GROMACS .gro file of C-alpha atoms in nm:
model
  318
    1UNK     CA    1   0.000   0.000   0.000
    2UNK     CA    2   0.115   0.354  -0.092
    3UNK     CA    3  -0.017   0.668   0.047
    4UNK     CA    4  -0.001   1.016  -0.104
    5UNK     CA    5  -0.007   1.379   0.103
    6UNK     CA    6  -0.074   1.679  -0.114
    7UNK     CA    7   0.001   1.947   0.162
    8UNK     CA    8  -0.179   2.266   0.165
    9UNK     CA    9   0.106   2.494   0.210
   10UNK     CA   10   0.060   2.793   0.017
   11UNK     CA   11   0.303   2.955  -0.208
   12UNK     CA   12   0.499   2.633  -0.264
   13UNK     CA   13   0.500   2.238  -0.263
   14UNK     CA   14   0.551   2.020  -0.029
   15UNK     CA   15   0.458   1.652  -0.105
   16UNK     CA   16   0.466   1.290   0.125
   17UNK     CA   17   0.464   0.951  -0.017
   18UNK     CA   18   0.403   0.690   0.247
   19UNK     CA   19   0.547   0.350   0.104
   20UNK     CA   20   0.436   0.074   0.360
   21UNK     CA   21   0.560  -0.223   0.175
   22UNK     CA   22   0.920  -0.099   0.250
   23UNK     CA   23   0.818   0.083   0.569
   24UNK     CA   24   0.955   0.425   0.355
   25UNK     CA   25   0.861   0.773   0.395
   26UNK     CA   26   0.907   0.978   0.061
   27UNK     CA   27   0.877   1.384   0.100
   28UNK     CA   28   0.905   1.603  -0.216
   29UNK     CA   29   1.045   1.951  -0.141
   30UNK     CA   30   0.960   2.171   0.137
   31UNK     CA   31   0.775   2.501   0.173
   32UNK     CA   32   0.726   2.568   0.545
   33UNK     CA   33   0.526   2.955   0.591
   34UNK     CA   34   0.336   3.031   0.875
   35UNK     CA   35   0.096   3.264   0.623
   36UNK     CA   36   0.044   3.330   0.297
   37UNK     CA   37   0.239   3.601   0.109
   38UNK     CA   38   0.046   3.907  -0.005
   39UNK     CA   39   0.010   3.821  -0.376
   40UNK     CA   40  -0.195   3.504  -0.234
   41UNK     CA   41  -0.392   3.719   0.028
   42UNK     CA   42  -0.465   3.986  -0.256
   43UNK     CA   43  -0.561   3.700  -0.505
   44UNK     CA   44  -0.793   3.503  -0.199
   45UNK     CA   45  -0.961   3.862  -0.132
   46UNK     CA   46  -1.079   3.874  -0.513
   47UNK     CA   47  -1.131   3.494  -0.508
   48UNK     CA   48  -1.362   3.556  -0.218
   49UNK     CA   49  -1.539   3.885  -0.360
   50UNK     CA   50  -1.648   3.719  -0.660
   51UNK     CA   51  -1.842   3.448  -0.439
   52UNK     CA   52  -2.022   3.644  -0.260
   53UNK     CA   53  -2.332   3.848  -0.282
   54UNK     CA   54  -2.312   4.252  -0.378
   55UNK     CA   55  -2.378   4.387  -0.036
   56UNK     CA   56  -2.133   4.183   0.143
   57UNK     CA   57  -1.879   4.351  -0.142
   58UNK     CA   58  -1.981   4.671  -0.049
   59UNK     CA   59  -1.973   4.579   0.262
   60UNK     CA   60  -1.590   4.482   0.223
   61UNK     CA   61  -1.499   4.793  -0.019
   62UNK     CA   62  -1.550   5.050   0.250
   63UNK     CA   63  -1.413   4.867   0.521
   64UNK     CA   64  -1.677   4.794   0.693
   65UNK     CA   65  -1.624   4.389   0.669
   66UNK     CA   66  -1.256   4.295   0.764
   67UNK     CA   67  -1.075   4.006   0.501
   68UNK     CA   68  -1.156   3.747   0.799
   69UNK     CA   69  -1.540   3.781   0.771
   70UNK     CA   70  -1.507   3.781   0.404
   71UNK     CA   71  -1.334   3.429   0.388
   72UNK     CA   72  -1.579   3.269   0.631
   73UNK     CA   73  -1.870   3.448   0.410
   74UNK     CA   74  -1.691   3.306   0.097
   75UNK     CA   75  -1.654   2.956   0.319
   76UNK     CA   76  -1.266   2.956   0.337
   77UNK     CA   77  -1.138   2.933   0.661
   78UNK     CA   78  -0.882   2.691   0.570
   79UNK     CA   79  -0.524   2.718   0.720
   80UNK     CA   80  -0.159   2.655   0.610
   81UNK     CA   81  -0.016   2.306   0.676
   82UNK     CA   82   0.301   2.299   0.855
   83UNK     CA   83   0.529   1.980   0.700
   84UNK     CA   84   0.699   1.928   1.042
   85UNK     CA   85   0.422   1.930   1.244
   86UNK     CA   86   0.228   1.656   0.978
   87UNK     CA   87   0.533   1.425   0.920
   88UNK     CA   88   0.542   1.433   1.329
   89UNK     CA   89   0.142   1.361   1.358
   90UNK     CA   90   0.177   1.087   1.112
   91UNK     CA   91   0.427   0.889   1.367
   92UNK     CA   92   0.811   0.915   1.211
   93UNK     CA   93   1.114   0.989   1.314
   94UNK     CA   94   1.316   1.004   0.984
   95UNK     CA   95   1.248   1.019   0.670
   96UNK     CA   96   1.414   0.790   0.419
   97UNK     CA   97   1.444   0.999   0.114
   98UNK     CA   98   1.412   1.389   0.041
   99UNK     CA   99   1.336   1.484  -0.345
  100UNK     CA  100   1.511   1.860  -0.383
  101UNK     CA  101   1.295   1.897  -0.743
  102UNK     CA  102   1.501   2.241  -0.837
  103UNK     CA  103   1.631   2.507  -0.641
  104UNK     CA  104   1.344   2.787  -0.605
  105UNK     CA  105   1.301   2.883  -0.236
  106UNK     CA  106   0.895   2.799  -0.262
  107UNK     CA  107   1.044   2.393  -0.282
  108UNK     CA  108   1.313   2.406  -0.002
  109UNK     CA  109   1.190   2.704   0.214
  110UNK     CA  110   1.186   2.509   0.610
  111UNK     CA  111   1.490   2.290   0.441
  112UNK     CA  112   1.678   2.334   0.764
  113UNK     CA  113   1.427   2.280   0.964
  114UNK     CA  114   1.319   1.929   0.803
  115UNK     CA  115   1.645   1.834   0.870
  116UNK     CA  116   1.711   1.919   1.230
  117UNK     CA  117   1.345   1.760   1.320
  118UNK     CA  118   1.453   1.407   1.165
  119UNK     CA  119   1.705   1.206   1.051
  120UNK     CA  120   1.737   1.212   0.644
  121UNK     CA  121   1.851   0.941   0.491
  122UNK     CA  122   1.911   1.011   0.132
  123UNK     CA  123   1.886   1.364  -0.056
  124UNK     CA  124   1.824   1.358  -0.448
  125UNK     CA  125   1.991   1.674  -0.541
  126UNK     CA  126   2.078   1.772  -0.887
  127UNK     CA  127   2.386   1.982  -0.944
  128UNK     CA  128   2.368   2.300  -1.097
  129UNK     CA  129   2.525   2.650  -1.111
  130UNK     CA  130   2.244   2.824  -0.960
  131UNK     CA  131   2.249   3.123  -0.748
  132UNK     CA  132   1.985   3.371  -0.530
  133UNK     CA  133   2.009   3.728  -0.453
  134UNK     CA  134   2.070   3.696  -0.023
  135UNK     CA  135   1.923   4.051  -0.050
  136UNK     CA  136   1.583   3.918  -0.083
  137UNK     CA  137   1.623   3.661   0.160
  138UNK     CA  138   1.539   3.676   0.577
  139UNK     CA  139   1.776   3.499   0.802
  140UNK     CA  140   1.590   3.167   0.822
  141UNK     CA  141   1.582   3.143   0.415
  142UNK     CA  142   1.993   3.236   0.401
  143UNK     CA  143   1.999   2.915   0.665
  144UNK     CA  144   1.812   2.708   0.402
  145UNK     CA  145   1.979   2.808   0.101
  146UNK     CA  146   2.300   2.746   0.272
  147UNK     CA  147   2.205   2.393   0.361
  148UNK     CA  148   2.058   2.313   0.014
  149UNK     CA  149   2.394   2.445  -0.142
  150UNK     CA  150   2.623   2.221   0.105
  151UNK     CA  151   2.435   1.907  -0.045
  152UNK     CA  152   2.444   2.053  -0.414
  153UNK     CA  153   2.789   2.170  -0.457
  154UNK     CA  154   2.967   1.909  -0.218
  155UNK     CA  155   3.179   1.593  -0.449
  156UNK     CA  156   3.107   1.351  -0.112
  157UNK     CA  157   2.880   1.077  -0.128
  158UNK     CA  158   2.798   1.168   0.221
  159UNK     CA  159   2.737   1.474   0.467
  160UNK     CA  160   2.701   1.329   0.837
  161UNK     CA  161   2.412   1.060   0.806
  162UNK     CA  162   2.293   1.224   0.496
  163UNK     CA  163   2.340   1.012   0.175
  164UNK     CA  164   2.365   1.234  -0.145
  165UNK     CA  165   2.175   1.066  -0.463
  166UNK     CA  166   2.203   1.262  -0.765
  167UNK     CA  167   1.983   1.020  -1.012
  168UNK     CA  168   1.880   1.166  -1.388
  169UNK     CA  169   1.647   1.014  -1.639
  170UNK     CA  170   1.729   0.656  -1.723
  171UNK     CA  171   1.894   0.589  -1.381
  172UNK     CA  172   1.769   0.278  -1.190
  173UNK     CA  173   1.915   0.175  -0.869
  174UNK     CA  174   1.731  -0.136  -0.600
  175UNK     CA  175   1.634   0.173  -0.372
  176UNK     CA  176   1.387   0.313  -0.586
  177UNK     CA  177   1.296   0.038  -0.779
  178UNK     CA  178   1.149  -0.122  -0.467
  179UNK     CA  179   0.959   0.194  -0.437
  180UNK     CA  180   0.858   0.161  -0.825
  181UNK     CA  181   0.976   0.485  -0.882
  182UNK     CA  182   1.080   0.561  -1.192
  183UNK     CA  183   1.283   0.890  -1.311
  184UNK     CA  184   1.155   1.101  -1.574
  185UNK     CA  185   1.373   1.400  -1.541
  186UNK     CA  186   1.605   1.599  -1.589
  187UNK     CA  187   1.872   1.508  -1.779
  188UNK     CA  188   2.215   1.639  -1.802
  189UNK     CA  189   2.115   1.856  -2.133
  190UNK     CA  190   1.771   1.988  -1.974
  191UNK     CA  191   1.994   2.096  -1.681
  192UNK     CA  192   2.236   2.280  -1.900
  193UNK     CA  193   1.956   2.444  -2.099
  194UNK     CA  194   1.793   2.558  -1.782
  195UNK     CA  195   2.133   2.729  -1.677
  196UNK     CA  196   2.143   2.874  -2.030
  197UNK     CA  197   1.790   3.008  -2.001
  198UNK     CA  198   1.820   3.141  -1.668
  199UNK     CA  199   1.494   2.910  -1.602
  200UNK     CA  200   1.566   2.677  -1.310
  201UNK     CA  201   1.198   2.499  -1.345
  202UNK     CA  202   1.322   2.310  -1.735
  203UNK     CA  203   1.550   2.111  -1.466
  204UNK     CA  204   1.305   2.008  -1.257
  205UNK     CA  205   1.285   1.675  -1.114
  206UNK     CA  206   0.969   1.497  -1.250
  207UNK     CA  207   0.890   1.167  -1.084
  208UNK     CA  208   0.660   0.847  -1.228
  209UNK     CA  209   0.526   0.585  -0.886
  210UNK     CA  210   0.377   0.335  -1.001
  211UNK     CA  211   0.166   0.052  -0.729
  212UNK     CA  212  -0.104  -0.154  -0.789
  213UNK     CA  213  -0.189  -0.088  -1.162
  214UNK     CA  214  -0.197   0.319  -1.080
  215UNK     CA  215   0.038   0.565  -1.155
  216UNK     CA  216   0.093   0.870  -1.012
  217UNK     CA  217   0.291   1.145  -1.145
  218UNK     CA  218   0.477   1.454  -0.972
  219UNK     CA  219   0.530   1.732  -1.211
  220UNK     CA  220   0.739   1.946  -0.982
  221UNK     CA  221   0.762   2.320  -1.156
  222UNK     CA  222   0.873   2.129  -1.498
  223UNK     CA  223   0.800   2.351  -1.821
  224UNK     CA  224   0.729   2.269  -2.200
  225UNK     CA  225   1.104   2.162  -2.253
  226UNK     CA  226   1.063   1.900  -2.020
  227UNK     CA  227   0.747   1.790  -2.112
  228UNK     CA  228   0.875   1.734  -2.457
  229UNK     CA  229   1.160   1.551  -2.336
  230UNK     CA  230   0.953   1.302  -2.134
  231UNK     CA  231   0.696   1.265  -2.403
  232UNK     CA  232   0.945   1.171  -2.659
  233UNK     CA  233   1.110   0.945  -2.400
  234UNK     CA  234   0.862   0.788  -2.234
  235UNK     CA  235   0.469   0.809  -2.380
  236UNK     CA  236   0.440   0.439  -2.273
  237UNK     CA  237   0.515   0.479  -1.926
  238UNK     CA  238   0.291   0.823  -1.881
  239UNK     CA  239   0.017   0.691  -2.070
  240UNK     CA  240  -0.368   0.658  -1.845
  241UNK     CA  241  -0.229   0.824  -1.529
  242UNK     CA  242  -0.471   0.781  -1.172
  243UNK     CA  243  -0.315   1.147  -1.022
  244UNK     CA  244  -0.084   1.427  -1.158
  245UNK     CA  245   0.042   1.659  -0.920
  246UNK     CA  246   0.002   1.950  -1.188
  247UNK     CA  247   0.374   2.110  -1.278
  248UNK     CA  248   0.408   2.447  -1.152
  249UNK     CA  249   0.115   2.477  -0.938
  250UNK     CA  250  -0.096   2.442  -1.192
  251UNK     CA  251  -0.016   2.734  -1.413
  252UNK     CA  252  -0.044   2.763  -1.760
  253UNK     CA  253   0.350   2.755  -1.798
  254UNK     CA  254   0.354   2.383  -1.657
  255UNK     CA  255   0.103   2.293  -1.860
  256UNK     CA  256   0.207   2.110  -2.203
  257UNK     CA  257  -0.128   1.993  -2.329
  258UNK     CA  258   0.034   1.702  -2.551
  259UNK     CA  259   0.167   1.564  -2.275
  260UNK     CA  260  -0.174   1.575  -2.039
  261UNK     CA  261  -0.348   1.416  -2.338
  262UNK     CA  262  -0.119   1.139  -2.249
  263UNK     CA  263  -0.145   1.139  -1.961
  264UNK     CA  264  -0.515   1.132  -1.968
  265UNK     CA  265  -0.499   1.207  -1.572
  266UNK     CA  266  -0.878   1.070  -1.336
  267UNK     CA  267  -0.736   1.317  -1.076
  268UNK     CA  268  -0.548   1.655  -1.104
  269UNK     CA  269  -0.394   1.830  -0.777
  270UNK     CA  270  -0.301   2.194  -0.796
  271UNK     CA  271  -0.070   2.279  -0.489
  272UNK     CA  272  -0.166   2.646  -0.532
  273UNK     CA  273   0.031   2.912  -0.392
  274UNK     CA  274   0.080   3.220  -0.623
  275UNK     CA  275  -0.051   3.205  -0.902
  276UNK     CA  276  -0.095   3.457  -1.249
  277UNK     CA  277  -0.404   3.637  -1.378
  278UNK     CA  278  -0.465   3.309  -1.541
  279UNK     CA  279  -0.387   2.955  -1.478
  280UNK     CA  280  -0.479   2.609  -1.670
  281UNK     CA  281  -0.722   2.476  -1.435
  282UNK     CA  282  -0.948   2.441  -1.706
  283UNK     CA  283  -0.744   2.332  -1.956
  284UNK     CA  284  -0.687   2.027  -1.729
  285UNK     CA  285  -1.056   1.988  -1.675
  286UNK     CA  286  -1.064   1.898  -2.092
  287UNK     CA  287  -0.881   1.586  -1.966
  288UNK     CA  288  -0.928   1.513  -1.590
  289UNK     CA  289  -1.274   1.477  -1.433
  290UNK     CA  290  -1.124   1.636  -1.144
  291UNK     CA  291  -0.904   1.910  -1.106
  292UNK     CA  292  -0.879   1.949  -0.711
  293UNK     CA  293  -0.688   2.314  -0.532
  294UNK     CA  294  -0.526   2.244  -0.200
  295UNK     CA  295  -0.641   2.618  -0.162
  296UNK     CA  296  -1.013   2.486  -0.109
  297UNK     CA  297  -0.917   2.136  -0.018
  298UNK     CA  298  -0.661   2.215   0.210
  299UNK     CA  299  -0.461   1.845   0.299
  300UNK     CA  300  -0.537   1.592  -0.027
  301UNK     CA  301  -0.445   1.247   0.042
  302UNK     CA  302  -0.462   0.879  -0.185
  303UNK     CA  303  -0.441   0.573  -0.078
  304UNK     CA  304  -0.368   0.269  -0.270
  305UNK     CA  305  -0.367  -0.040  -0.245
  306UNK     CA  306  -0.157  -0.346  -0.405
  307UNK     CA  307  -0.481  -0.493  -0.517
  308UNK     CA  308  -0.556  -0.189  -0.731
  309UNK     CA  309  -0.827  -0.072  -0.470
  310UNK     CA  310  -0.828   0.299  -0.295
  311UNK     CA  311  -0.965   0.588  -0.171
  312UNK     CA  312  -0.888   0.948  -0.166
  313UNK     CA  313  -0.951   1.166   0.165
  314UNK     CA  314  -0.934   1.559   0.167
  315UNK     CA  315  -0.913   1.793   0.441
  316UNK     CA  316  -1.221   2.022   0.337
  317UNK     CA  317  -1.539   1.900   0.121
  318UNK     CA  318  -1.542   2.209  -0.110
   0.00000   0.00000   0.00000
């Protein structure tokens, strides 16, 4: 049995994989915020406006109805996840393998933090020539940045109890085989492209699980070049998928439509934390019969089973 946590965290991703045949715990980046940023809050005000009735916006435009009232008007009242707190209410104490898809800060902010609350066993981490402006950064983010670069830039196969991993497309090792995992990016070239396009999300790590005639796919922030790249290299494989975590939280730059026809997803998950003036949320609807936000869901979770048989669970029924 497998078990999948799409965390509501806001502006980033943060994803668990639960593998209970090999007693494994699986987490996909990090984002850990104690509130949303103010491009979210601005975009959940008009998100809220435009469900409710003309009064209660009038209401709201002259201050006389604070945001809070709004939400609960609008029936969101849902809070951020914290990772730590969830990985420690689920019951472990380390966590066997941490995916590091591509170094934005919205996929390894609370990076520090994961690792000082359990032991980490393995770290995928691709290298790359990356850098970020410290300028822009509080302390806590310089402390995570500084940790993700140690693992990136180091040529040891090991930092304290930490095994470094750096697996590209095509690699296959008993570790993640067990896990049915299978790599569908980057590659060395998509990694070099992204450096020579200043566009860090081309490298990101894309990820195929495969258990009991499912498959699940995790887009990461992967663009059209990867897309193309896995569709030329792997259509079999991505063909009929059960869930996609949607690429780039579900905006329109993550989306490659040739490759979601593929895919020809039953479930969609958009781990939505900023997002533009539009999205493809229903471009995906064309091909999934359901496209689910962790904004409105909050916590999204699947379960499956070796005999093929699940369920799905979500934090809010919206």
């Amino acid at each position: 049995m497998i078990k999948t946590h799409h965390l509501n965290v806001g502006h980033g991703d943060t994803i668990l994989i639960e593998f209970f045949d090999t007693k494994r715990l699986m987490v996909i980046d990090c984002n850990r915020s104690a509130e949303f940023d103010d491009d979210t809050k601005l975009e959940l005000i008009n998100e809220a406006l435009s469900m409710v009735d003309e009064p209660t916006r009038n209401l709201y435009k002259f201050n006389l109805y604070d945001r809070k009232k709004l939400f609960e008007k609008a029936g969101y009242d849902i809070g951020l996840t914290d990772p730590i707190d969830y990985i420690n209410n689920l019951g472990y104490k380390n966590i066997f393998r941490f995916i590091q898809t591509h170094p934005h800060l919205d996929h390894f902010k609370g990076m520090n933090d994961l690792f000082e609350s359990f032991s980490v066993w393995n770290i995928w981490c691709i290298k790359n020539n990356f850098t970020m402006d410290l300028t822009k950064l509080n302390d806590s983010e310089k402390v995570d940045w500084a940790l993700l670069k140690k693992f990136r830039d180091t040529n040891e196969r090991k930092i304290e109890n930490t095994t470094i991993v750096r697996p590209y497309a095509g690699h296959s090792r008993d570790f993640w085989r067990e896990d049915n995992i299978t790599v569908l990016s980057p590659t060395p070239e998509l990694v070099k492209l992204a450096q020579e396009k200043e566009n860090r999300n081309i490298m990101s790590y894309v990820l195929l699980v495969e258990h009991g005639g499912h498959k699940l796919i995790f887009g990461g922030d992967a663009e059209k070049e990867t897309w193309e790249y896995i569709l030329d290299n792997y259509e079999e494989k991505i063909k009929n998928v059960t869930v996609i975590d949607a690429s780039h939280h579900g905006r329109d730059s993550g989306y490659y439509q040739p490759a979601v026809k593929v895919m020809n997803p039953e479930y969609v998950v958009v781990s939505v934390g900023k997002k533009p003036s539009t999205d493809a949320t229903n471009k995906y609807k064309q091909y999934a019969r359901n496209v689910w936000s962790t904004r409105w869901k909050g916590n999204i979770t699947f379960t499956i089973n070796s005999d093929g048989s699940g369920s799905y669970d979500t934090q809010y029924d919206r």
